[in-house]
CSV table of C-alpha atoms in Angstrom, one decimal:
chain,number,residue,atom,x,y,z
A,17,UNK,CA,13.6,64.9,44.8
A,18,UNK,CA,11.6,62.0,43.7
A,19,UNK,CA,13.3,59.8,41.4
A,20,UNK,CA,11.7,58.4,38.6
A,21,UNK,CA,10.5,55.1,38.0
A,22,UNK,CA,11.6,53.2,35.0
A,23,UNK,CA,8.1,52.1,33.2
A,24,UNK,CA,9.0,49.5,31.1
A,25,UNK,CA,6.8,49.0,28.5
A,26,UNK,CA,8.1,45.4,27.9
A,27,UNK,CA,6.9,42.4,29.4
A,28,UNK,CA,9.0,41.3,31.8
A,29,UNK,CA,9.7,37.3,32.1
A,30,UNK,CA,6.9,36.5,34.8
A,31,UNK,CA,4.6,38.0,32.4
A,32,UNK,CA,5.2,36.8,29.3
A,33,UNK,CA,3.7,33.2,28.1
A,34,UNK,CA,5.7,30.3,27.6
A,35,UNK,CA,6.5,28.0,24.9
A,36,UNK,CA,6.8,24.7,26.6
A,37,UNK,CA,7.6,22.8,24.3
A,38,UNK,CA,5.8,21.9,20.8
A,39,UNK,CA,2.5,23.4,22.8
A,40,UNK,CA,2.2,27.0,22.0
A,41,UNK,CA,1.9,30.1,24.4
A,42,UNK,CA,-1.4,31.2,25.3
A,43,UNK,CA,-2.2,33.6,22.5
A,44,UNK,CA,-0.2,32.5,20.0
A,45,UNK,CA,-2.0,29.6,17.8
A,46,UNK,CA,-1.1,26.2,18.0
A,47,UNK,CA,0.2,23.9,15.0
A,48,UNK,CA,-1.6,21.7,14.0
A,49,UNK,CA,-0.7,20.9,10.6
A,50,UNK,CA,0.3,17.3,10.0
A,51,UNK,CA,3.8,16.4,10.0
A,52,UNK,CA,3.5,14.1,7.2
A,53,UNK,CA,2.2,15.3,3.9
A,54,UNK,CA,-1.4,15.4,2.5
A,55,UNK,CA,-0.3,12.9,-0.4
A,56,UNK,CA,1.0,10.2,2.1
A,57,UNK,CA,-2.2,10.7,4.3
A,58,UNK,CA,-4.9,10.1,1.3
A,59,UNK,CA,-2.2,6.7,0.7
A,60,UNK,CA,-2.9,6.0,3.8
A,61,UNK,CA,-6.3,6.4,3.7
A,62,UNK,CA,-7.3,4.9,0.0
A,63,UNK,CA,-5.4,1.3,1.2
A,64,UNK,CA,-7.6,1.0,4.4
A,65,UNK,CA,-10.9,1.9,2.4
A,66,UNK,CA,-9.6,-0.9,-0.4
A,67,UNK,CA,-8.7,-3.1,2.4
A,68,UNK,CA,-12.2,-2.9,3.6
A,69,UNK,CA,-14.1,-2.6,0.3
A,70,UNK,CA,-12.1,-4.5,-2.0
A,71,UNK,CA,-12.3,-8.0,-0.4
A,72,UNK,CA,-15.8,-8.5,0.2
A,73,UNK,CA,-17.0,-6.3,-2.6
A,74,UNK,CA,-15.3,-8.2,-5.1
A,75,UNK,CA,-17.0,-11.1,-3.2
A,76,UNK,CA,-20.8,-9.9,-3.6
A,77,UNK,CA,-20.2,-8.6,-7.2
A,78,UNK,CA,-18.9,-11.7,-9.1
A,79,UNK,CA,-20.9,-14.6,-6.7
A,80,UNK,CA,-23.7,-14.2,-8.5
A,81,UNK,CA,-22.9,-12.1,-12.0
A,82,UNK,CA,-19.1,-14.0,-13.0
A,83,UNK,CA,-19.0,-17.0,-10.8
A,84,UNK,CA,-23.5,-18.1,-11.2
A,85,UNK,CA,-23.5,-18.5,-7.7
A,86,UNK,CA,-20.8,-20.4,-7.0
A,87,UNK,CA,-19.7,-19.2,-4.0
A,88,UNK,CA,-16.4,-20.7,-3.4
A,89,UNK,CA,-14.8,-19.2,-6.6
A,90,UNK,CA,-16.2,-15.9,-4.8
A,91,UNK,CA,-14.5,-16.2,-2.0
A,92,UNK,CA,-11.0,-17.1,-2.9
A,93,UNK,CA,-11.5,-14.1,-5.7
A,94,UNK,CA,-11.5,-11.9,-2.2
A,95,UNK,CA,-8.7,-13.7,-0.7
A,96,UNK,CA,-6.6,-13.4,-3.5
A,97,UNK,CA,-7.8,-9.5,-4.1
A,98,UNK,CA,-6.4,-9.2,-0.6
A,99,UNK,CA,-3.6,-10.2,-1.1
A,100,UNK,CA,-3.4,-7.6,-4.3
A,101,UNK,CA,-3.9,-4.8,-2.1
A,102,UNK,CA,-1.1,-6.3,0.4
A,103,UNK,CA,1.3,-6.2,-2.4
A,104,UNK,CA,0.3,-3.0,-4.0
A,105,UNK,CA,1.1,-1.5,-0.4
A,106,UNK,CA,4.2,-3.4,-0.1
A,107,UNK,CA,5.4,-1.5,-3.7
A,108,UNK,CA,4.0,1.8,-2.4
A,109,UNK,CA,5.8,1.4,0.5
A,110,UNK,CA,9.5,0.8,-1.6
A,111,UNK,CA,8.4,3.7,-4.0
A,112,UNK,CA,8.1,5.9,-1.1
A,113,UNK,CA,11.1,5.1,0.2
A,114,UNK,CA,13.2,6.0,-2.9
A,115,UNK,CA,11.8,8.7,-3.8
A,116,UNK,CA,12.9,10.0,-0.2
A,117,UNK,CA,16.1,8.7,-1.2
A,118,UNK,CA,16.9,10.8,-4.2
A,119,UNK,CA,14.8,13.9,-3.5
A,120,UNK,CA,14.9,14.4,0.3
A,121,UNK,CA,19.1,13.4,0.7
A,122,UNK,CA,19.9,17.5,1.5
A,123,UNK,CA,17.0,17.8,3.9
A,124,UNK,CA,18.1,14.5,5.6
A,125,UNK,CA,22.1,15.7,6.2
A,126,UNK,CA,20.7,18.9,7.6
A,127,UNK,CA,18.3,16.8,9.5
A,128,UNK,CA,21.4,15.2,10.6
A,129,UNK,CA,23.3,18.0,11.6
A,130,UNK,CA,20.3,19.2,14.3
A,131,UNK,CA,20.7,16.2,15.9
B,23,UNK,CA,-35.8,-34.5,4.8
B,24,UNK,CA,-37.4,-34.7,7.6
B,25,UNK,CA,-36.1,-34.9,11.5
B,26,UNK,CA,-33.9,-37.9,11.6
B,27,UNK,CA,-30.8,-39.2,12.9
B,28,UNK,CA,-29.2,-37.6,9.9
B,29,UNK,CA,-30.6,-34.0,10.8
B,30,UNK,CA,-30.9,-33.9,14.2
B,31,UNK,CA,-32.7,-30.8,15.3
B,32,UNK,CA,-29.0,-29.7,16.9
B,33,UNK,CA,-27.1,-29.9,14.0
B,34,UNK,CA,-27.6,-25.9,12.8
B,35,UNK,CA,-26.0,-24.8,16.3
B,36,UNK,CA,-22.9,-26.8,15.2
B,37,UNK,CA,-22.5,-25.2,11.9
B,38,UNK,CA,-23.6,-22.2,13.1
B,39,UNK,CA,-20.5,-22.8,15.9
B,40,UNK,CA,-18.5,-23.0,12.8
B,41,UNK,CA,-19.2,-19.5,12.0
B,42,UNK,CA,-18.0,-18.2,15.3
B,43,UNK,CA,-14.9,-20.1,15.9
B,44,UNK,CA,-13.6,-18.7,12.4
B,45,UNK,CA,-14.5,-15.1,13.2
B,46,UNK,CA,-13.5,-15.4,17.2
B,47,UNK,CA,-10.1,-16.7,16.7
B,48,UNK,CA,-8.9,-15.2,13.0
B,49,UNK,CA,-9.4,-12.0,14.8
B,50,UNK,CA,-7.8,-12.6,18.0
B,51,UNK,CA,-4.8,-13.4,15.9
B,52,UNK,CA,-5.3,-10.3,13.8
B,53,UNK,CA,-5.5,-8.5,16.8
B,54,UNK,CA,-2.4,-9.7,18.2
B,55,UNK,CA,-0.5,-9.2,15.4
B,56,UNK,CA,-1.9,-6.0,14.9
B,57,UNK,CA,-1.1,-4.6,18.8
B,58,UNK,CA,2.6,-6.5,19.0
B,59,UNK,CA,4.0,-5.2,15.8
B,60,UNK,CA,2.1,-1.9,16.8
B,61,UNK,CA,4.0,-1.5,19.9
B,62,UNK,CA,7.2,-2.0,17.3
B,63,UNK,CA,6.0,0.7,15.3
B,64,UNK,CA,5.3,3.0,18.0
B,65,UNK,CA,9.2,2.4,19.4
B,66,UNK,CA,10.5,2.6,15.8
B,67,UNK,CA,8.3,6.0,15.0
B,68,UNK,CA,10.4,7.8,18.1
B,69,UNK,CA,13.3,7.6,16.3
B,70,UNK,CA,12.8,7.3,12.4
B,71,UNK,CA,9.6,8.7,11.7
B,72,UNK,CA,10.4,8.2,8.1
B,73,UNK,CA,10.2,4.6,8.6
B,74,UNK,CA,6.6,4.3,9.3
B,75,UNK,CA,5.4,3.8,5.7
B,76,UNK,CA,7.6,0.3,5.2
B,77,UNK,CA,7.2,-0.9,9.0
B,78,UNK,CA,3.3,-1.0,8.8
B,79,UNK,CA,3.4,-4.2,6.2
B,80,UNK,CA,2.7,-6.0,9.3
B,81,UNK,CA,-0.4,-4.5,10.4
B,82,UNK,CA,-1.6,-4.6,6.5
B,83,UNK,CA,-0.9,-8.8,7.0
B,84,UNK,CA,-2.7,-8.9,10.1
B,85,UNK,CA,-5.5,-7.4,8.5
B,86,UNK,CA,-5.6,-10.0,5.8
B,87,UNK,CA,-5.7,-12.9,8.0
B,88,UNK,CA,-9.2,-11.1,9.6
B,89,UNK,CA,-10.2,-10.8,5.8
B,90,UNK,CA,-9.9,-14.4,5.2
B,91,UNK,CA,-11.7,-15.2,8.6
B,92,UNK,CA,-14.6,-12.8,7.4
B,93,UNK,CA,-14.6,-14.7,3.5
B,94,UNK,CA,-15.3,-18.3,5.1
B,95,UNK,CA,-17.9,-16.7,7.8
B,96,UNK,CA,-20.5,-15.9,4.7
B,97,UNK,CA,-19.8,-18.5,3.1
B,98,UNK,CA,-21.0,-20.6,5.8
B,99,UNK,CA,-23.6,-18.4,6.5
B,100,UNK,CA,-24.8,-18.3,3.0
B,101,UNK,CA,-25.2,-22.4,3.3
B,102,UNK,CA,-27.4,-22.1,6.5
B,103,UNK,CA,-30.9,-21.1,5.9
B,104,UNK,CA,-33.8,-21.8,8.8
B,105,UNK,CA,-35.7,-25.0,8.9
B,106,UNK,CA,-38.8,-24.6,6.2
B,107,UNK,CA,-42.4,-25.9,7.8
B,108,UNK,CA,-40.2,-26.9,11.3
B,109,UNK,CA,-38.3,-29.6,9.6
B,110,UNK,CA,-34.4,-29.5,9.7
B,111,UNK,CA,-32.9,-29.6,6.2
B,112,UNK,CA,-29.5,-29.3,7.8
B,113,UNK,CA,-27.2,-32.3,8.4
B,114,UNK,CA,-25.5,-33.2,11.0
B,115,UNK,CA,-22.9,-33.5,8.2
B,116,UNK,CA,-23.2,-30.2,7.0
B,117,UNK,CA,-22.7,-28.8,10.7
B,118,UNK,CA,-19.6,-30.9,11.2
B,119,UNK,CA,-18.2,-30.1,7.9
B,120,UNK,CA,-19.1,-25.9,8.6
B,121,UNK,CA,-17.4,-26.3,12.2
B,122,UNK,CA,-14.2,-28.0,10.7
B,123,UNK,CA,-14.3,-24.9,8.2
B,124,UNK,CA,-14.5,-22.4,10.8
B,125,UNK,CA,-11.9,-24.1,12.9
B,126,UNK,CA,-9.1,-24.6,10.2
B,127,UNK,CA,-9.3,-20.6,9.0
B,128,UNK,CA,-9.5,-19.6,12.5
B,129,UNK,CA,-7.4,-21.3,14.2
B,130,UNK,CA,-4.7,-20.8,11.7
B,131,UNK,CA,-5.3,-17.2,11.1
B,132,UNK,CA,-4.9,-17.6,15.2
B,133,UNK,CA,-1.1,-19.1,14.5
B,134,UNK,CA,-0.6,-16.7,11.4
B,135,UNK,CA,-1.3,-13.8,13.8
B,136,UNK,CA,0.8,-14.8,16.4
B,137,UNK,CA,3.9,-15.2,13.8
B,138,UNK,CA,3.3,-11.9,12.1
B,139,UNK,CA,2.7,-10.2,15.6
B,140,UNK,CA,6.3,-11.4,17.2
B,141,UNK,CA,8.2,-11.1,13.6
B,142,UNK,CA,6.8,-8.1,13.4
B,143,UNK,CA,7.8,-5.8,16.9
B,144,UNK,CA,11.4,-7.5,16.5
B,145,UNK,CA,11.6,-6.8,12.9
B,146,UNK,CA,10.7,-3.4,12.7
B,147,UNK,CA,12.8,-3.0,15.2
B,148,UNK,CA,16.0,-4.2,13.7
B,149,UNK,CA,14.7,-2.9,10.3
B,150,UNK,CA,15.6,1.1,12.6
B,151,UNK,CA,19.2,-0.3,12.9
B,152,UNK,CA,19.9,-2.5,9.6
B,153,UNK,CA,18.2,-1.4,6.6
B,154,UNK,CA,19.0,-4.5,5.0
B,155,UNK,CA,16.9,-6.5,7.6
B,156,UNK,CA,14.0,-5.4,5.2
B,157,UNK,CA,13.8,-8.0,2.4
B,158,UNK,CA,14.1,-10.9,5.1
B,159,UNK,CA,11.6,-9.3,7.4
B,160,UNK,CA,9.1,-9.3,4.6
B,161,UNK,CA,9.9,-12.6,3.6
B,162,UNK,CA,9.7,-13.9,7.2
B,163,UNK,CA,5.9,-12.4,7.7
B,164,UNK,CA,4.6,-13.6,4.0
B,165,UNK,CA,5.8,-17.6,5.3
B,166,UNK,CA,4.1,-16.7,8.4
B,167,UNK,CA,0.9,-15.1,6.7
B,168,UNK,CA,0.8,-18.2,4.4
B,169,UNK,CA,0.2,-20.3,7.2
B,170,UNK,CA,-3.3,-18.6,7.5
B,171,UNK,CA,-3.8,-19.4,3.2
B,172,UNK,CA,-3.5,-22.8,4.0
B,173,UNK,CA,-6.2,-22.6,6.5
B,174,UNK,CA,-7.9,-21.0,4.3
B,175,UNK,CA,-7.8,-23.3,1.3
B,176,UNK,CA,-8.6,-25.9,3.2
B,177,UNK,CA,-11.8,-24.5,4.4
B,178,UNK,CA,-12.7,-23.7,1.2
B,179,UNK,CA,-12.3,-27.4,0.0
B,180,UNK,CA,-14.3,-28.1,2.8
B,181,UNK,CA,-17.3,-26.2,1.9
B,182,UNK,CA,-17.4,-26.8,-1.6
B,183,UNK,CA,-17.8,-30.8,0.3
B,184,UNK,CA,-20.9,-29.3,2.1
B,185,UNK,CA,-23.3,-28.7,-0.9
B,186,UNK,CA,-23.4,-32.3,-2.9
């Protein structure tokens, strides 16, 4: 009498797909949402664009319109306006910080306890 | 004015030199400052991701000192215009004056960079372990960034010189 085979209809562990670490299995869908949040990302992104633009923009619109051409006033207006993106950033960068500090304190103890 | 001893037919190259010394050198300090207090940031990041935000004033700095290097490249650029009917207008004045320019921003911006690039791998760094290492850290990289102003001023003073 034959005996019967066990069919297993689950994959065993040769067959299955691993998760090495943050890099999904095969079929499964990777994720590839941003660990930081959208709003710090578009920060982010508005102080480079004003980095670039503000400066030298602020240079070419009042050399010839507030300053009659006199270029010198133009281009300390951009060194200064540089330096008021540079401190706008450095506040950004504090507010961020506190508000991490009041609203994120649970999140950061369990945070703690993972580790 | 025509050729002369004044305006030698050489003087535009050394104005013009004026132009590429601020650019070449403001941004290899930007540069530097940019990749040493990146390599901070990128150690820091590891561990306190939440960090990133404050430790990247330093990179924002660096990028200043290559704005100033950019301001005083058109304005020397705006003062040299090619020789009309083959005559040099330029002065050998003028060229000397435009190199000195480019020489004080860049080479400044060169130091500033170098300051905020060191201050800012160790201080970011520190910042992970001591919170309170913040304040002076910032402190630390705006008298180091200042160092670059100064360059900067001067060169302006400079080229206002140029046009009487």
């Amino acid at each position: 009498m034959a005996t019967r085979r066990i069919i297993s209809q689950e994959k065993t562990l040769l067959e299955k797909d691993d998760t090495v670490g943050s890099s999904p299995a095969a079929n499964e869908k990777s994720n590839i949402a941003p660990a930081v949040p959208t709003s710090v990302i578009m920060k982010l992104l508005a102080f480079t664009l004003g980095m670039i633009v503000i400066p030298i923009g602020s240079y070419y619109v009042t050399v010839d319109t507030l300053f009659k051409g006199n270029s010198t006033y133009a281009g300390a207006l951009a060194a200064i306006m540089a330096n008021v993106v540079l401190i706008g950033y450095i506040f950004a960068a504090m507010a961020e910080d506190q508000s991490e500090h009041q609203g994120g304190q649970g999140v950061a103890k369990e945070g703690k306890k993972d580790r | 004015m025509a050729d002369s001893v004044f305006s030698p037919k050489f003087a535009p190259f050394i104005g013009m030199s004026g132009i590429a010394a601020s650019m070449i050198f403001g941004c290899i300090g930007a540069a530097y400052g940019t990749a040493k207090s990146g390599i901070g940031i990128g150690g820091v990041g590891t561990f306190r991701p939440d960090l990133i935000m404050k430790c990247l004033i330093p990179v924002v700095m660096s990028g200043i000192i290559a704005v100033y290097s950019l301001v005083i490249s058109v304005l020397i650029a705006q003062d040299l215009n090619p020789p009309a009917h083959g005559e040099s207008n330029y002065s050998l004045f003028n060229g000397f004056m435009h190199l000195s320019c480019g020489l004080s921003v860049g080479l400044t911006g060169l130091a500033a960079g170098y300051c905020i690039g060191i201050v800012g791998d160790k201080g970011v760094r520190s910042y992970m372990l001591q919170s309170r290492v913040f304040v002076g850290m910032v402190l630390i990289l705006i008298f180091g960034e200042v160092l670059g102003l100064y360059g900067l001023i001067v060169a302006l003073i400079l080229n206002t010189k140029s046009k009487g």
